[in-house]
mmCIF file of C-alpha atoms in Angstrom:
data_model
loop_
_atom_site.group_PDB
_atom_site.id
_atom_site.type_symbol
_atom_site.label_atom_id
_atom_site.label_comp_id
_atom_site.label_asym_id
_atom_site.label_seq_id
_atom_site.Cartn_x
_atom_site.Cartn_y
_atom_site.Cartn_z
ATOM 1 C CA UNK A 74 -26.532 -39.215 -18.473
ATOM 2 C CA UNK A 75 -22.796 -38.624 -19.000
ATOM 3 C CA UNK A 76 -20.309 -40.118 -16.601
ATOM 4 C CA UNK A 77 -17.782 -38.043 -14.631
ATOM 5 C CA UNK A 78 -15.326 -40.795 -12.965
ATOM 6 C CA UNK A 79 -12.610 -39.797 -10.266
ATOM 7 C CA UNK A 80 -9.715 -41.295 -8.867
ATOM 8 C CA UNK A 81 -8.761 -41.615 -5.897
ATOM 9 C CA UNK A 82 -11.223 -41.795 -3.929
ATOM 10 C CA UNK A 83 -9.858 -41.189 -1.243
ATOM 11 C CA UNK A 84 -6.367 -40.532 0.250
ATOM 12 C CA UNK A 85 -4.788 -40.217 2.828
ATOM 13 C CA UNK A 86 -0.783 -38.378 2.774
ATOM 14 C CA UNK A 87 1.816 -36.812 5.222
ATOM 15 C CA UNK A 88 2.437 -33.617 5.332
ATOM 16 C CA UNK A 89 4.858 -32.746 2.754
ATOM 17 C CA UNK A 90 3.783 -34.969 -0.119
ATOM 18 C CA UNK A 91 2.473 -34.673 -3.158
ATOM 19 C CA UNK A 92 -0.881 -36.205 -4.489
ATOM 20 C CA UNK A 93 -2.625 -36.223 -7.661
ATOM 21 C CA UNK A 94 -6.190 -36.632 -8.404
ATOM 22 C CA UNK A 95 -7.452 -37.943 -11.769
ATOM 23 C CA UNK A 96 -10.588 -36.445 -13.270
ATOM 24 C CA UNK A 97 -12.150 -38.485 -16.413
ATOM 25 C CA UNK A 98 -15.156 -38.084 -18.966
ATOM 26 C CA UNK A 99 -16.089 -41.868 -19.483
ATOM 27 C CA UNK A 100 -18.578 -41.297 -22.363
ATOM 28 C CA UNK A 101 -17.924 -38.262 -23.581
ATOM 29 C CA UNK A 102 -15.128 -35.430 -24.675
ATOM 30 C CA UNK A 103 -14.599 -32.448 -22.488
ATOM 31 C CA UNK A 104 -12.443 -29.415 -23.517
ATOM 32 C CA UNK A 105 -13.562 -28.299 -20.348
ATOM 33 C CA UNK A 106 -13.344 -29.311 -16.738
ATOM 34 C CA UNK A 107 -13.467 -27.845 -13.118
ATOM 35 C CA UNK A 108 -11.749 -27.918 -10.083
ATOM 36 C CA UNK A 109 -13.886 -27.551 -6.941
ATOM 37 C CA UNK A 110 -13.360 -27.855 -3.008
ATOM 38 C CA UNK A 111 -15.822 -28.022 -0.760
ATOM 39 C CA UNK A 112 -15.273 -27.718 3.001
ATOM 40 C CA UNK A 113 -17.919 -29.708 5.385
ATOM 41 C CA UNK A 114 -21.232 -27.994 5.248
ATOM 42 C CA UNK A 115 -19.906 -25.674 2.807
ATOM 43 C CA UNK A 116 -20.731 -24.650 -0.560
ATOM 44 C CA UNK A 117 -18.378 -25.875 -3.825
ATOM 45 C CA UNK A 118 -15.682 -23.296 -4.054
ATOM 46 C CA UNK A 119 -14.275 -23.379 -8.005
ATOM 47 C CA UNK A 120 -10.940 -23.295 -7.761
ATOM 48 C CA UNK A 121 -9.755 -23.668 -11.738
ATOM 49 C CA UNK A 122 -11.176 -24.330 -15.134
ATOM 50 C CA UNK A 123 -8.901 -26.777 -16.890
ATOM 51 C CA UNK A 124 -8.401 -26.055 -20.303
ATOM 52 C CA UNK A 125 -7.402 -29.244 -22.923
ATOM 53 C CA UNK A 126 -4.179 -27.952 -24.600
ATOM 54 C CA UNK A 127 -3.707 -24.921 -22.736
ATOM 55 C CA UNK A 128 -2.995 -23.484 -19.244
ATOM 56 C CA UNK A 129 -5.447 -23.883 -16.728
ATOM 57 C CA UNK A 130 -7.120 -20.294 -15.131
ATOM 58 C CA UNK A 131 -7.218 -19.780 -11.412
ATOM 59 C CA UNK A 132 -9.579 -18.524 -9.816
ATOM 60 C CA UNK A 133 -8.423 -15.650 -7.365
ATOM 61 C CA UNK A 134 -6.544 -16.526 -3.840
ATOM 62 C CA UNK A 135 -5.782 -20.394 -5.429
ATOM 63 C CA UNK A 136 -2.308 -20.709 -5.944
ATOM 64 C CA UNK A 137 -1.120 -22.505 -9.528
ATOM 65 C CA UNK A 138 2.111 -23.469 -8.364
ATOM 66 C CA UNK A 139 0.130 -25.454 -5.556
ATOM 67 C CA UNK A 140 -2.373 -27.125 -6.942
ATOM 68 C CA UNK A 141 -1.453 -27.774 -10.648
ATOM 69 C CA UNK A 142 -3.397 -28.586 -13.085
ATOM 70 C CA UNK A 143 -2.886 -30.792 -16.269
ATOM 71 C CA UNK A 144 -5.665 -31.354 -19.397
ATOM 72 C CA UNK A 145 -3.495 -33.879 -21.158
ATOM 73 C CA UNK A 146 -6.546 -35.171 -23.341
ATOM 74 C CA UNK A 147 -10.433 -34.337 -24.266
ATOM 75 C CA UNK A 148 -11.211 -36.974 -21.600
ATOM 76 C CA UNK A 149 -8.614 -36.818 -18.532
ATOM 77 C CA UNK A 150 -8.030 -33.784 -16.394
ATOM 78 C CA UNK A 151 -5.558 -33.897 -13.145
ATOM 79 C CA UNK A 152 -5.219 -31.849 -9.981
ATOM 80 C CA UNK A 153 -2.106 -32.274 -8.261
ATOM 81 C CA UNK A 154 -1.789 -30.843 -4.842
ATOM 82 C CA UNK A 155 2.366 -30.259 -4.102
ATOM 83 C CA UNK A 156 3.762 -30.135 -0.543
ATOM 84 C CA UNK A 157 0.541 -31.294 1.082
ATOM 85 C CA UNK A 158 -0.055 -29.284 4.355
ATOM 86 C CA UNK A 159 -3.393 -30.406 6.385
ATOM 87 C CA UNK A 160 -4.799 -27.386 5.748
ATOM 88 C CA UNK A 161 -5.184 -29.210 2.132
ATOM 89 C CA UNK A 162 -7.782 -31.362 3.567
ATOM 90 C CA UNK A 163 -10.793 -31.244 1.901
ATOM 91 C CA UNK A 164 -12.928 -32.814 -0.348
ATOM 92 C CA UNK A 165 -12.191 -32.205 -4.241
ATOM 93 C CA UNK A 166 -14.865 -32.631 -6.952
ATOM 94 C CA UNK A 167 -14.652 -32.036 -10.724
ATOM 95 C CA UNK A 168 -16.794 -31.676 -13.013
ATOM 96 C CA UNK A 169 -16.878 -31.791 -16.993
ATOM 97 C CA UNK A 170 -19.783 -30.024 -19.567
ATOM 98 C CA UNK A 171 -22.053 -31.769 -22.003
ATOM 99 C CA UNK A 172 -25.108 -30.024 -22.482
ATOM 100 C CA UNK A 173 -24.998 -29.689 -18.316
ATOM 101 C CA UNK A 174 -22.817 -30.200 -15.941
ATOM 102 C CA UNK A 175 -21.890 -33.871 -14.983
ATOM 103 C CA UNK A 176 -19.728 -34.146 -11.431
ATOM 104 C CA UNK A 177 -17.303 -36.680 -10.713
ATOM 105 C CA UNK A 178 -17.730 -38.599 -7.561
ATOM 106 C CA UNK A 179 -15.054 -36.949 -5.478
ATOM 107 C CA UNK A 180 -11.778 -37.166 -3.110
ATOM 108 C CA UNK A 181 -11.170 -36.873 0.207
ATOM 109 C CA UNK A 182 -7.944 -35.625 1.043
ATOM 110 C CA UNK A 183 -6.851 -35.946 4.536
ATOM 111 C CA UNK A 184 -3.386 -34.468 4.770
ATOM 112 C CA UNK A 185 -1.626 -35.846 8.072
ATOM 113 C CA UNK B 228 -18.764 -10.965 -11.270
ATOM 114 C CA UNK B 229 -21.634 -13.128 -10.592
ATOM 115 C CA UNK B 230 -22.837 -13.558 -6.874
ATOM 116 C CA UNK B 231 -25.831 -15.853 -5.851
ATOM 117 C CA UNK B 232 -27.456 -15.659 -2.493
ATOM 118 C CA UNK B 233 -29.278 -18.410 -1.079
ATOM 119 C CA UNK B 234 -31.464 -18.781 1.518
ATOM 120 C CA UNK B 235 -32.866 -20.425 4.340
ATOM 121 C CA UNK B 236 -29.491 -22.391 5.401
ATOM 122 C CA UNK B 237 -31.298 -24.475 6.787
ATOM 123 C CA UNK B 238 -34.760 -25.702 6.401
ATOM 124 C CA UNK B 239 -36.502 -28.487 8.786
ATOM 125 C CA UNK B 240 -39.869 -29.743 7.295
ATOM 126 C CA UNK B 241 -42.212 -32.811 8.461
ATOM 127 C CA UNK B 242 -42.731 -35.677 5.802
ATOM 128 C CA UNK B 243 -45.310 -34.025 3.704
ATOM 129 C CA UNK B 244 -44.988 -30.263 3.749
ATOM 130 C CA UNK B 245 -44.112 -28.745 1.009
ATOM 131 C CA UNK B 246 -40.481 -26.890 1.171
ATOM 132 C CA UNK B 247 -39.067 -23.855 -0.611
ATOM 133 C CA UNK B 248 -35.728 -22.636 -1.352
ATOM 134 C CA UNK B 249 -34.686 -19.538 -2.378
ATOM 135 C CA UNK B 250 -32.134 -17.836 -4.515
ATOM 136 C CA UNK B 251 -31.441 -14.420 -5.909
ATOM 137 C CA UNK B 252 -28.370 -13.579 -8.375
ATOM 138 C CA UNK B 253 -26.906 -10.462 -9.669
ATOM 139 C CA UNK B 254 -25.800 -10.588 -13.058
ATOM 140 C CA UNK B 255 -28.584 -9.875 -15.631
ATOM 141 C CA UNK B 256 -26.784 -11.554 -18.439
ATOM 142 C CA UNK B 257 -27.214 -14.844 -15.877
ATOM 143 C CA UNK B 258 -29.333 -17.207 -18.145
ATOM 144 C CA UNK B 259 -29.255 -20.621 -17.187
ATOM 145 C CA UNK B 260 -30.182 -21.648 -13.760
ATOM 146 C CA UNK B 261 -29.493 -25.837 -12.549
ATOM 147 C CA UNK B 262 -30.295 -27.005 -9.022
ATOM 148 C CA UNK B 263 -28.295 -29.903 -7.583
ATOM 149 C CA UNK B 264 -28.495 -32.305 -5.148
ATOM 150 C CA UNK B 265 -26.059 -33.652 -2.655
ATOM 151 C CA UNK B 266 -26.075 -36.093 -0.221
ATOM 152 C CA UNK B 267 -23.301 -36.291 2.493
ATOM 153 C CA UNK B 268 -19.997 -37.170 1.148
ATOM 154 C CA UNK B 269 -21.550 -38.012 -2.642
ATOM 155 C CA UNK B 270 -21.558 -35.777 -5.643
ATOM 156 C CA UNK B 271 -23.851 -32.997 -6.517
ATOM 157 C CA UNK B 272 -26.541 -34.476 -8.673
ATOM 158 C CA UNK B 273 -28.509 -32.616 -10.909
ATOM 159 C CA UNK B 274 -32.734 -32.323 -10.180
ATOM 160 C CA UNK B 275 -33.654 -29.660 -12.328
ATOM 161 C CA UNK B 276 -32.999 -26.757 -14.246
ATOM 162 C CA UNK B 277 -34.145 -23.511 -15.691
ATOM 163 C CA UNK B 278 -33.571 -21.221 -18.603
ATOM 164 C CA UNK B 279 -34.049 -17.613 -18.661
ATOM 165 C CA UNK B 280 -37.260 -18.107 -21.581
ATOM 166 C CA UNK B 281 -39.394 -19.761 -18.943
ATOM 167 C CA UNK B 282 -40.924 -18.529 -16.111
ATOM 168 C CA UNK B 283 -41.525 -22.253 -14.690
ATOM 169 C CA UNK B 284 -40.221 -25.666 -14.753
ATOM 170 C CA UNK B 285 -41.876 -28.653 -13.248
ATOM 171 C CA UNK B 286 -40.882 -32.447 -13.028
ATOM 172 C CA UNK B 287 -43.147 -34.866 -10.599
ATOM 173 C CA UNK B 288 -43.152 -33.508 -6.644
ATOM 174 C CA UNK B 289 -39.710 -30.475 -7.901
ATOM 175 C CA UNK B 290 -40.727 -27.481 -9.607
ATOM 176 C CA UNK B 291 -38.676 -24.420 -10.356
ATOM 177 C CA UNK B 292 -39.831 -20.490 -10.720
ATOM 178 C CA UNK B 293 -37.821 -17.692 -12.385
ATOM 179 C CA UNK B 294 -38.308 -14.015 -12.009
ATOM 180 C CA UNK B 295 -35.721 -12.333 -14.394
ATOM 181 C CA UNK B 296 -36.868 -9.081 -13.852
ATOM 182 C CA UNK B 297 -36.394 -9.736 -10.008
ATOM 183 C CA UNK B 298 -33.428 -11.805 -10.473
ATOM 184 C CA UNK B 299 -34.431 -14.456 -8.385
ATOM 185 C CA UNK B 300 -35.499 -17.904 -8.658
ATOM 186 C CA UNK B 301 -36.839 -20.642 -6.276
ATOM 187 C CA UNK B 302 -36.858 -24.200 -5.757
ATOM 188 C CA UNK B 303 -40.233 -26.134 -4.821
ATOM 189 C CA UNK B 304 -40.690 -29.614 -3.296
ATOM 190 C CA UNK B 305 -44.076 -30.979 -2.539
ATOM 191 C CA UNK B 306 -44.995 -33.968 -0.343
ATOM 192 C CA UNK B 307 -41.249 -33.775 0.797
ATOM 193 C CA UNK B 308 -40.149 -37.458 1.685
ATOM 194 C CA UNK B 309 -37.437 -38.042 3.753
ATOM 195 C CA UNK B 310 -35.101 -39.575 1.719
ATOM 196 C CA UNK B 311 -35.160 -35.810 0.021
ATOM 197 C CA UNK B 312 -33.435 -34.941 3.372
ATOM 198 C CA UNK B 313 -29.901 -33.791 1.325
ATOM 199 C CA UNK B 314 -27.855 -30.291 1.135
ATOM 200 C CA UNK B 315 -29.275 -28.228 -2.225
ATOM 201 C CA UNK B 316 -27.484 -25.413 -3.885
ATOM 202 C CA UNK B 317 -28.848 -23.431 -6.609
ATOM 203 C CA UNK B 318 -26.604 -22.072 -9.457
ATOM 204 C CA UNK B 319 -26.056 -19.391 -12.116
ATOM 205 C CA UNK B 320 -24.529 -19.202 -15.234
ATOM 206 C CA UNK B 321 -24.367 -18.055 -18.770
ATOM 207 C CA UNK B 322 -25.202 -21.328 -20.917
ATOM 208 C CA UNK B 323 -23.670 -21.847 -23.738
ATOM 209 C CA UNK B 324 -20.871 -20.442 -23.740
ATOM 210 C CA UNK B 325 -17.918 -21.213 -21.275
ATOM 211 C CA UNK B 326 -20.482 -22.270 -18.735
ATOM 212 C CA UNK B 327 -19.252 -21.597 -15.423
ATOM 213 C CA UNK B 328 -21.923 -21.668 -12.817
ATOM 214 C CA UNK B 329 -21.580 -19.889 -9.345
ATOM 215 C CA UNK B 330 -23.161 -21.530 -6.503
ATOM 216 C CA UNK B 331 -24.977 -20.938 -3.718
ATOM 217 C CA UNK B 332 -24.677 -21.361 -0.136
ATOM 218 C CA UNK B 333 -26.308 -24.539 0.168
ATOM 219 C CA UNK B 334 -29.450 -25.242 2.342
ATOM 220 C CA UNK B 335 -29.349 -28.407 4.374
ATOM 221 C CA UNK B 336 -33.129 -29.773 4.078
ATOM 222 C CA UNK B 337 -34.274 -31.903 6.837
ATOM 223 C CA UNK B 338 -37.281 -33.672 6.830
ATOM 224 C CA UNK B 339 -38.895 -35.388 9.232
ATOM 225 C CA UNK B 340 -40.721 -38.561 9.067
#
């Protein structure tokens, strides 16, 4: 199947920071990706559809100007979280569309 | 919007019962229906799927059931093992088009050797 790859895996910040997480589509193009968190035990929550060319849409109660989001090509998506607080922490997964929905591998964020 | 309910939460089986999860969703234009896998701190994989022209879906020990008119669909495992001890969430969406699934809950199977 198609290949979702992610990077970082994980990381590990002070408060304050910024940090940016790199979604890619190995083997295929994606005009679309998503944005998820997921809390421990908890279900995915989508926080964004990334758009390639345009501005990503938010999904209600996630702030833009916190976690921005850039589709620079058909095959690389990133999430930047600004001002890290550790009530960032979480675990961040996209995804990308062909035919189904292909996950990346995900990133811990542990915001000190 | 679209809202999916899931249940049980959690569901603790011994190796070799069968298990069942549950979902129900609430928009009837809903038409594609994936289940996914996910192990502790991996990604969601994808086990199976269903679209809304079939009423049933089966691949080896998974099978899936659909009940449009009920909106609600389930999840089968037979002869559970215990590596398919994992958290499984059940989605909706409208395929095809700008695809974006809602998810379920989750429901943390446990099973037992």
């Amino acid at each position: 199947g198609a290949v979702v790859s992610q990077h970082p895996s994980r990381v590990i910040c002070k408060s304050g920071t910024s940090v940016k997480i790199e979604c890619r589509s190995l083997d295929f193009q994606a005009t679309t990706m998503f944005w998820y968190r997921q809390f421990p035990k908890q279900s995915l929550m989508l926080m964004a559809t990334s758009n390639e060319g345009s501005k990503a849409t938010y999904e209600q109660g996630v702030e833009k100007d916190k976690f921005l989001i850039n589709h620079a090509s058909l095959t690389l998506s990133t999430l930047t979280v600004t001002s890290a607080h550790p009530e960032d922490s979480s675990f961040y997964i996209c995804s990308a569309t062909s035919r189904e929905q292909f996950f990346g591998p995900g990133t811990r964020l542990t915001v000190l | 919007g679209e809202n999916v309910e899931q249940h049980p939460s959690t569901l603790s089986v011994q190796e070799g019962d069968s298990a069942v999860i549950k979902c129900t969703y609430s928009d009837s234009a809903s038409n594609y229906f994936p289940w996914y896998k996910q192990e502790l701190g991996k990604r969601p994989q994808l086990i199976i799927d269903i679209r809304s022209n079939v009423g049933e879906k089966k691949d080896q020990r998974i099978a899936v059931t659909l009940n449009k008119t009920a909106k609600h669909f389930s999840l089968h495992i037979t002869e559970t093992q215990p590596e398919d001890s994992a958290v499984y969430f059940c989605a909706a969406s409208i395929g095809g088009g700008s695809y974006i699934p809602t998810f379920g809950r989750g429901t943390s199977l446990i099973v037992h050797p």
